[in-house]
Coordinates of N, CA and C in Angstrom, one line a residue:
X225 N 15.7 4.2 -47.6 CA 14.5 3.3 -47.6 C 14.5 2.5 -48.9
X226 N 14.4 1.6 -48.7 CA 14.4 0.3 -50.3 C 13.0 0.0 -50.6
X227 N 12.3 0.4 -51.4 CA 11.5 -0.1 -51.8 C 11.5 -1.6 -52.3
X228 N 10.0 -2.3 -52.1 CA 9.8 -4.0 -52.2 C 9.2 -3.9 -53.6
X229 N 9.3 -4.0 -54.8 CA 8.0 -3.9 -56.0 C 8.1 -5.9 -55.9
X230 N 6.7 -6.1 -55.8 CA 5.9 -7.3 -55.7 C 5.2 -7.3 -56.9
X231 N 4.7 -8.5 -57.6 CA 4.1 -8.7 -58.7 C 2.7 -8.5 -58.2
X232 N 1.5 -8.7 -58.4 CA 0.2 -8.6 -58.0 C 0.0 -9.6 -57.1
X233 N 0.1 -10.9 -57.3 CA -0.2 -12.2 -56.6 C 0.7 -12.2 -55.1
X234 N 2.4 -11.2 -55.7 CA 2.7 -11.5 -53.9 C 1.9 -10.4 -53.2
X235 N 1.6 -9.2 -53.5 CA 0.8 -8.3 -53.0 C -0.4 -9.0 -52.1
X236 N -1.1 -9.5 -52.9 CA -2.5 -10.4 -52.5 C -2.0 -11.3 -51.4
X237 N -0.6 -12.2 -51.9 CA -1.0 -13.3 -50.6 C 0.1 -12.2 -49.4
X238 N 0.5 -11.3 -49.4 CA 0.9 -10.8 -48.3 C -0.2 -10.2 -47.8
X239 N -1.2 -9.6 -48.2 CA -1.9 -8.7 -47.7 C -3.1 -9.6 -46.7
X240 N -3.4 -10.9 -47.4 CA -4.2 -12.0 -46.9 C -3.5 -12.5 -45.5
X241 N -1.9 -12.8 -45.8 CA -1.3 -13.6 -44.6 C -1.6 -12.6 -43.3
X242 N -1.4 -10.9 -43.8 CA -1.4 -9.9 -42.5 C -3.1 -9.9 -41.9
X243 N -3.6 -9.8 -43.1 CA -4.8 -10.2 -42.1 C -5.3 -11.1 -41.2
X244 N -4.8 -12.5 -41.8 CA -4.9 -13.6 -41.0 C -4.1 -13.5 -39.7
X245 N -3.5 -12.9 -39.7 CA -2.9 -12.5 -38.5 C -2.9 -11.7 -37.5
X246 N -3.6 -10.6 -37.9 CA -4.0 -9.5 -37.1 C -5.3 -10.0 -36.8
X247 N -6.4 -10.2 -37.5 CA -7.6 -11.1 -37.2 C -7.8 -12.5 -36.5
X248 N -6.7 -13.0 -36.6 CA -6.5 -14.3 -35.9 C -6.2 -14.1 -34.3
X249 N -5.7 -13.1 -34.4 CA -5.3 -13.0 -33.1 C -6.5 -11.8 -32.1
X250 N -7.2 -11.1 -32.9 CA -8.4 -10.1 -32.1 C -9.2 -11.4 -31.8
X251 N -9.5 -12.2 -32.5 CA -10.3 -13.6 -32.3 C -9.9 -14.4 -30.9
X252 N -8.7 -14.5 -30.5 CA -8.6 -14.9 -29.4 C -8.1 -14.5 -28.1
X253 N -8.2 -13.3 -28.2 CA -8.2 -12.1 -26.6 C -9.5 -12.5 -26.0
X254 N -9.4 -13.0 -25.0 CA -10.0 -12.6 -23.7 C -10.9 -10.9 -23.5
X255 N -11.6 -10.5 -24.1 CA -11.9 -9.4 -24.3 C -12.1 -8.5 -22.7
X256 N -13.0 -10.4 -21.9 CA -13.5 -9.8 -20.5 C -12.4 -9.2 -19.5
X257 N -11.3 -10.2 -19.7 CA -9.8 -10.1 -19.1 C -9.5 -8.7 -18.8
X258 N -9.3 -8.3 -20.2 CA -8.6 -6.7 -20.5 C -9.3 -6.0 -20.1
X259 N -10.7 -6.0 -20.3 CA -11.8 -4.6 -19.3 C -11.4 -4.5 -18.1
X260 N -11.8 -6.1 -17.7 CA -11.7 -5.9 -16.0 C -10.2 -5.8 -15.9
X261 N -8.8 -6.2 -16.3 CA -7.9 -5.8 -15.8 C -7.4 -4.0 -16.3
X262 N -7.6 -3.6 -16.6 CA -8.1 -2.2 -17.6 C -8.4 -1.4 -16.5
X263 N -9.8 -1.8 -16.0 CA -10.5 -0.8 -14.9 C -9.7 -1.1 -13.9
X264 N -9.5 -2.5 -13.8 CA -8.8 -2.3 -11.9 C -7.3 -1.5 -12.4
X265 N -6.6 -1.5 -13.1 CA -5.3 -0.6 -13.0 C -5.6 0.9 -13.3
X266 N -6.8 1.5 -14.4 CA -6.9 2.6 -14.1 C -7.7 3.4 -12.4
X267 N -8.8 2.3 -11.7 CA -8.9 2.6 -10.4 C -7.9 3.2 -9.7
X268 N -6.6 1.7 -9.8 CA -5.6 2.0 -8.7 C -5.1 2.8 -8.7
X269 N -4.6 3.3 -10.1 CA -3.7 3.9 -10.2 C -4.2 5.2 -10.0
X270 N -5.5 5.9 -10.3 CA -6.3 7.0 -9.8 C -6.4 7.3 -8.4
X271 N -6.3 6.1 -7.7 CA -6.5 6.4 -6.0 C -4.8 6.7 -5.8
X272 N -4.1 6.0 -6.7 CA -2.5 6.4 -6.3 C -2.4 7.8 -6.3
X273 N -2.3 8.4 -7.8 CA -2.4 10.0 -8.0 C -2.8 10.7 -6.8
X274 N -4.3 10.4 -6.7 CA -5.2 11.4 -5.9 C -4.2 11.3 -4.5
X275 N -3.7 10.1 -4.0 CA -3.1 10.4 -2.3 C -1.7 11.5 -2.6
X276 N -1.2 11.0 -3.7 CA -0.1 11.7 -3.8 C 0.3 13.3 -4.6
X277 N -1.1 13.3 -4.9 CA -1.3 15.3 -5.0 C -1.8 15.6 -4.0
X278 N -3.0 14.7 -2.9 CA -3.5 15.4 -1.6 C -1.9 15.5 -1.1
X279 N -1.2 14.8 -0.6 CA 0.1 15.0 -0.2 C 1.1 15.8 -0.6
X280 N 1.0 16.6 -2.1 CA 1.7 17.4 -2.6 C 1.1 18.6 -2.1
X281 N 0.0 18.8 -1.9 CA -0.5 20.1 -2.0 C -0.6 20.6 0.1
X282 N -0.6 19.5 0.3 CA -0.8 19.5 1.9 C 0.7 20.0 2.1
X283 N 2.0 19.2 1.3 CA 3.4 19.9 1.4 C 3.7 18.8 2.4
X284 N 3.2 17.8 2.6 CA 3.6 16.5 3.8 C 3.4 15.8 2.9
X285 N 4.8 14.9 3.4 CA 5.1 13.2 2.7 C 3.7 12.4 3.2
X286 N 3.5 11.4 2.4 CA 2.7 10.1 2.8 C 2.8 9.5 4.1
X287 N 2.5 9.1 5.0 CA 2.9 8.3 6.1 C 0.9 7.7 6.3
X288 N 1.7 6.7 7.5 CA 0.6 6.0 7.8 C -0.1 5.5 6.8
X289 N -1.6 5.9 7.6 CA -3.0 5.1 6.7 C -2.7 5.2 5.3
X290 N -2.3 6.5 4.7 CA -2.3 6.9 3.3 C -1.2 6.4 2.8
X291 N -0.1 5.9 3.2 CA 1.5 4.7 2.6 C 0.8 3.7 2.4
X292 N 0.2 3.1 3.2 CA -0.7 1.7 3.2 C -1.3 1.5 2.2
X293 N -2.7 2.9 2.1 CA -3.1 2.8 0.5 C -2.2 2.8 -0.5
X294 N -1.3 3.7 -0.6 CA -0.9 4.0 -1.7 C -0.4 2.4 -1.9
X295 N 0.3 1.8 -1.2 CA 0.8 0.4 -1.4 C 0.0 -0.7 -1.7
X296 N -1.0 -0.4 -1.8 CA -2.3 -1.4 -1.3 C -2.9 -0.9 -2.9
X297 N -2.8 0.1 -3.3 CA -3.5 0.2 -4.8 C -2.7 0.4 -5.8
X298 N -1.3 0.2 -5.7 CA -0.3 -0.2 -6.6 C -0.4 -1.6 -6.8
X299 N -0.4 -2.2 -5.6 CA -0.4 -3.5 -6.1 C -1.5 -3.9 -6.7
X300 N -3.0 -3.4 -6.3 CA -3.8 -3.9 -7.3 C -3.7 -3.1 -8.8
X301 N -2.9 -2.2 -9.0 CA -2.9 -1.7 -10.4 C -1.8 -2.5 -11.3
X302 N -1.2 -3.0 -10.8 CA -0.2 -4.3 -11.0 C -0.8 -5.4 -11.5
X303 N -1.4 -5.9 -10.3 CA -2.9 -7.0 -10.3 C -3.1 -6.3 -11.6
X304 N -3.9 -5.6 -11.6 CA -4.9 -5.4 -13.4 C -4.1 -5.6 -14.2
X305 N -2.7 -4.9 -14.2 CA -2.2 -5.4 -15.7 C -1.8 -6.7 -16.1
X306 N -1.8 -7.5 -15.2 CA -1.5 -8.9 -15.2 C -2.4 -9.4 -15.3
X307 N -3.6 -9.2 -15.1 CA -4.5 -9.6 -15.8 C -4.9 -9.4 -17.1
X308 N -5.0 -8.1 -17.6 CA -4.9 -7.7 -19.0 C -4.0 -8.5 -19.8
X309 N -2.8 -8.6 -18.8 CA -1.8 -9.6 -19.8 C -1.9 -11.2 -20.1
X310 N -2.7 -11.6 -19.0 CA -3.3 -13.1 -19.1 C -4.3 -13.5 -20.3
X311 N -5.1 -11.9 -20.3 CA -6.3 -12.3 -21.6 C -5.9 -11.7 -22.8
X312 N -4.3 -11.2 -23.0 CA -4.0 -11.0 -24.3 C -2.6 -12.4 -24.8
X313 N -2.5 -13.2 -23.2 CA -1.5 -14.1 -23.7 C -1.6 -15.0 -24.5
X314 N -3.0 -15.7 -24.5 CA -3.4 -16.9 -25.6 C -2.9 -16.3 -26.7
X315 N -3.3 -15.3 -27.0 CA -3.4 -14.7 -28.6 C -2.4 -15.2 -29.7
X316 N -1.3 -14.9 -28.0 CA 0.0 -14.7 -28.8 C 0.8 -15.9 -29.0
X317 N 0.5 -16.8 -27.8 CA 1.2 -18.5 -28.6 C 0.5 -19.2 -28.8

């Protein structure tokens, strides 16, 4: 590992630029984005688990009504993250 020794002034303006940049960028997240896509992928993905331990513990595969869910709340846990990722994309360009 190489150490950087910086005089005081590059210290300061590095330490200023990282802020501006980590702060610059919490400033422009979508904060609402990320919740709601947040909750809808932890939902889905909660209703995914729950079919597929009722089905582990029952010792039968998924079929029918319960394949459908499971399909049907993947995709909305998908949905959320792409939402989440819509309100963290400004940030970033």
């Amino acid at each position: 590992m190489k150490m950087i020794i910086m005089p005081g002034d590059g210290v300061y303006v590095r330490r200023k630029r990282i802020e501006k940049l980590v702060w610059g960028l919490s400033a422009r997240i979508d904060w609402k984005q990320v919740v709601v896509g947040c909750a809808l992928m932890c939902i889905s993905l909660s209703v995914v688990a729950a079919v597929l331990v009722q089905s582990a513990i029952a010792d039968v595969p998924p079929r029918g009504a319960s394949l459908v869910v499971v399909f049907v709340a993947f995709v909305g846990g998908l949905s959320g993250f792409m939402i989440m990722h819509r309100g963290t994309e400004r940030a970033w360009l």
